[in-house]
């Protein structure tokens, strides 16, 4: 049997069809099980990931603004009592999901924010970590707001 394999001389046609079959099999396995995608699919996936990230970021800011609001307890009660399809309107009307720097607001962020808030059992205690409003450009962590300007050559890094 081994001697027959050693003596076998394939034709050019057999070699070409073997190469073609191997290439096709490699592509089929790559696209089905290997995770390969076309350029168009990759662009769609990138755009979807970008939109999801923007939505999650705005929803996180929204939750923080909602919890930090002066009437958070009353708003939380209203949100919990509202029907699920009304909650995003409540969030939008309160302005918590609105980012002033954006011309077009992020679609779906208010709904995600409402879902995240509704999932809370109770409002968390708010620590006043910022000196200014979270949505403004001047927001500075309180730990940095009390710092004095460092003078070059002074301090623990001086050498």
Short mmCIF file of N, CA, C and O in Angstrom, two decimals, residues 58-110:
data_model
loop_
_atom_site.label_atom_id
_atom_site.label_comp_id
_atom_site.label_asym_id
_atom_site.label_seq_id
_atom_site.Cartn_x
_atom_site.Cartn_y
_atom_site.Cartn_z
N UNK A 58 -23.98 57.50 26.96
CA UNK A 58 -25.01 58.49 27.27
C UNK A 58 -25.95 57.96 28.35
O UNK A 58 -26.36 58.70 29.24
N UNK A 59 -26.26 56.68 28.32
CA UNK A 59 -27.13 56.10 29.35
C UNK A 59 -26.46 56.15 30.72
O UNK A 59 -27.12 56.43 31.73
N UNK A 60 -25.16 55.92 30.78
CA UNK A 60 -24.44 55.99 32.05
C UNK A 60 -24.46 57.42 32.61
O UNK A 60 -24.66 57.62 33.81
N UNK A 61 -24.25 58.39 31.72
CA UNK A 61 -24.32 59.80 32.14
C UNK A 61 -25.73 60.12 32.61
O UNK A 61 -25.93 60.79 33.63
N UNK A 62 -26.71 59.62 31.89
CA UNK A 62 -28.11 59.84 32.23
C UNK A 62 -28.45 59.29 33.62
O UNK A 62 -29.08 59.98 34.42
N UNK A 63 -28.02 58.08 33.90
CA UNK A 63 -28.28 57.48 35.21
C UNK A 63 -27.64 58.32 36.31
O UNK A 63 -28.25 58.60 37.34
N UNK A 64 -26.40 58.76 36.07
CA UNK A 64 -25.70 59.58 37.06
C UNK A 64 -26.44 60.89 37.29
O UNK A 64 -26.61 61.32 38.43
N UNK A 65 -26.90 61.53 36.22
CA UNK A 65 -27.66 62.78 36.36
C UNK A 65 -28.98 62.55 37.09
O UNK A 65 -29.38 63.35 37.92
N UNK A 66 -29.66 61.47 36.75
CA UNK A 66 -30.94 61.15 37.38
C UNK A 66 -30.77 60.96 38.88
O UNK A 66 -31.51 61.53 39.67
N UNK A 67 -29.78 60.18 39.25
CA UNK A 67 -29.55 59.87 40.67
C UNK A 67 -29.09 61.11 41.42
O UNK A 67 -29.40 61.27 42.60
N UNK A 68 -28.37 62.01 40.74
CA UNK A 68 -27.84 63.21 41.39
C UNK A 68 -28.85 64.35 41.44
O UNK A 68 -28.59 65.37 42.07
N UNK A 69 -29.97 64.21 40.79
CA UNK A 69 -30.98 65.27 40.74
C UNK A 69 -31.54 65.53 42.13
O UNK A 69 -31.63 64.62 42.97
N UNK A 70 -31.94 66.78 42.37
CA UNK A 70 -32.48 67.16 43.68
C UNK A 70 -33.78 66.42 43.98
O UNK A 70 -34.08 66.12 45.15
N UNK A 71 -34.57 66.11 42.98
CA UNK A 71 -35.84 65.41 43.16
C UNK A 71 -35.74 63.94 42.76
O UNK A 71 -36.69 63.35 42.26
N UNK A 72 -34.60 63.35 42.98
CA UNK A 72 -34.35 61.98 42.53
C UNK A 72 -35.35 60.98 43.11
O UNK A 72 -35.83 60.10 42.41
N UNK A 73 -35.67 61.12 44.39
CA UNK A 73 -36.58 60.16 45.02
C UNK A 73 -37.97 60.23 44.39
O UNK A 73 -38.57 59.18 44.09
N UNK A 74 -38.48 61.44 44.18
CA UNK A 74 -39.79 61.58 43.55
C UNK A 74 -39.77 61.07 42.11
O UNK A 74 -40.69 60.38 41.67
N UNK A 75 -38.71 61.42 41.38
CA UNK A 75 -38.59 60.98 39.99
C UNK A 75 -38.45 59.46 39.90
O UNK A 75 -38.98 58.84 38.99
N UNK A 76 -37.74 58.88 40.86
CA UNK A 76 -37.57 57.43 40.90
C UNK A 76 -38.92 56.75 41.11
O UNK A 76 -39.24 55.76 40.44
N UNK A 77 -39.73 57.29 42.00
CA UNK A 77 -41.07 56.75 42.24
C UNK A 77 -41.93 56.86 40.98
O UNK A 77 -42.61 55.90 40.61
N UNK A 78 -41.88 58.01 40.31
CA UNK A 78 -42.65 58.19 39.08
C UNK A 78 -42.20 57.20 38.01
O UNK A 78 -43.03 56.63 37.30
N UNK A 79 -40.90 57.01 37.91
CA UNK A 79 -40.36 56.10 36.90
C UNK A 79 -40.79 54.67 37.18
O UNK A 79 -41.18 53.93 36.28
N UNK A 80 -40.72 54.26 38.43
CA UNK A 80 -41.11 52.90 38.79
C UNK A 80 -42.60 52.67 38.55
O UNK A 80 -43.01 51.56 38.18
N UNK A 81 -43.43 53.70 38.75
CA UNK A 81 -44.87 53.57 38.57
C UNK A 81 -45.28 53.63 37.10
O UNK A 81 -46.33 53.14 36.73
N UNK A 82 -44.46 54.24 36.28
CA UNK A 82 -44.78 54.39 34.85
C UNK A 82 -44.66 53.04 34.14
O UNK A 82 -43.92 52.15 34.56
N UNK A 83 -45.41 52.91 33.05
CA UNK A 83 -45.31 51.70 32.24
C UNK A 83 -43.98 51.70 31.51
O UNK A 83 -43.40 52.75 31.26
N UNK A 84 -43.50 50.53 31.16
CA UNK A 84 -42.18 50.42 30.56
C UNK A 84 -42.04 51.25 29.28
O UNK A 84 -40.99 51.82 29.01
N UNK A 85 -43.10 51.34 28.48
CA UNK A 85 -43.02 52.09 27.24
C UNK A 85 -43.10 53.60 27.47
O UNK A 85 -42.83 54.38 26.56
N UNK A 86 -43.45 54.05 28.67
CA UNK A 86 -43.53 55.48 28.98
C UNK A 86 -42.25 55.99 29.65
O UNK A 86 -42.03 57.19 29.72
N UNK A 87 -41.42 55.10 30.12
CA UNK A 87 -40.26 55.49 30.92
C UNK A 87 -39.25 56.32 30.13
O UNK A 87 -38.69 57.27 30.65
N UNK A 88 -39.00 55.95 28.88
CA UNK A 88 -38.02 56.72 28.11
C UNK A 88 -38.49 58.15 27.88
O UNK A 88 -37.69 59.08 27.89
N UNK A 89 -39.81 58.35 27.72
CA UNK A 89 -40.34 59.71 27.58
C UNK A 89 -40.13 60.51 28.86
O UNK A 89 -39.83 61.71 28.82
N UNK A 90 -40.28 59.86 30.01
CA UNK A 90 -40.06 60.52 31.28
C UNK A 90 -38.60 60.96 31.40
O UNK A 90 -38.30 62.07 31.85
N UNK A 91 -37.69 60.12 30.95
CA UNK A 91 -36.26 60.43 31.00
C UNK A 91 -35.95 61.59 30.04
O UNK A 91 -35.23 62.53 30.40
N UNK A 92 -36.50 61.54 28.83
CA UNK A 92 -36.26 62.60 27.85
C UNK A 92 -36.84 63.92 28.33
O UNK A 92 -36.21 64.98 28.19
N UNK A 93 -38.05 63.89 28.91
CA UNK A 93 -38.69 65.11 29.41
C UNK A 93 -37.89 65.72 30.55
O UNK A 93 -37.86 66.95 30.71
N UNK A 94 -37.26 64.89 31.36
CA UNK A 94 -36.43 65.38 32.46
C UNK A 94 -35.10 65.95 31.99
O UNK A 94 -34.42 66.65 32.74
N UNK A 95 -34.73 65.64 30.76
CA UNK A 95 -33.48 66.17 30.20
C UNK A 95 -32.23 65.44 30.63
O UNK A 95 -31.12 65.88 30.33
N UNK A 96 -32.36 64.31 31.30
CA UNK A 96 -31.19 63.60 31.81
C UNK A 96 -30.39 62.92 30.70
O UNK A 96 -29.19 62.72 30.84
N UNK A 97 -31.04 62.58 29.61
CA UNK A 97 -30.33 61.90 28.52
C UNK A 97 -29.89 62.85 27.41
O UNK A 97 -29.35 62.42 26.40
N UNK A 98 -30.08 64.14 27.62
CA UNK A 98 -29.71 65.13 26.62
C UNK A 98 -28.27 65.58 26.84
O UNK A 98 -27.90 65.99 27.94
N UNK A 99 -27.49 65.50 25.79
CA UNK A 99 -26.10 65.96 25.82
C UNK A 99 -26.05 67.23 24.97
O UNK A 99 -26.28 67.17 23.76
N UNK A 100 -25.78 68.35 25.59
CA UNK A 100 -25.83 69.64 24.89
C UNK A 100 -24.87 69.73 23.72
O UNK A 100 -25.14 70.42 22.75
N UNK A 101 -23.74 69.07 23.79
CA UNK A 101 -22.72 69.18 22.74
C UNK A 101 -23.10 68.42 21.47
O UNK A 101 -22.47 68.61 20.43
N UNK A 102 -24.12 67.59 21.53
CA UNK A 102 -24.51 66.79 20.36
C UNK A 102 -25.67 67.45 19.62
O UNK A 102 -26.66 67.83 20.22
N UNK A 103 -25.51 67.57 18.29
CA UNK A 103 -26.62 68.09 17.49
C UNK A 103 -27.77 67.08 17.48
O UNK A 103 -28.91 67.43 17.72
N UNK A 104 -27.45 65.82 17.15
CA UNK A 104 -28.44 64.75 17.16
C UNK A 104 -28.22 63.91 18.40
O UNK A 104 -27.13 63.40 18.61
N UNK A 105 -29.26 63.77 19.20
CA UNK A 105 -29.14 62.97 20.41
C UNK A 105 -29.02 61.49 20.05
O UNK A 105 -29.43 61.07 18.97
N UNK A 106 -28.46 60.71 20.93
CA UNK A 106 -28.21 59.30 20.68
C UNK A 106 -29.50 58.52 20.81
O UNK A 106 -30.14 58.50 21.86
N UNK A 107 -29.87 57.87 19.72
CA UNK A 107 -31.11 57.10 19.68
C UNK A 107 -31.02 55.89 20.62
O UNK A 107 -30.04 55.16 20.60
N UNK A 108 -32.04 55.70 21.43
CA UNK A 108 -32.10 54.55 22.32
C UNK A 108 -31.45 54.75 23.67
O UNK A 108 -31.58 53.91 24.55
N UNK A 109 -30.76 55.87 23.87
CA UNK A 109 -30.07 56.10 25.14
C UNK A 109 -31.06 56.31 26.28
O UNK A 109 -30.85 55.82 27.39
N UNK A 110 -32.14 57.04 26.02
CA UNK A 110 -33.14 57.29 27.06
C UNK A 110 -33.80 55.99 27.49
O UNK A 110 -34.04 55.77 28.68
#
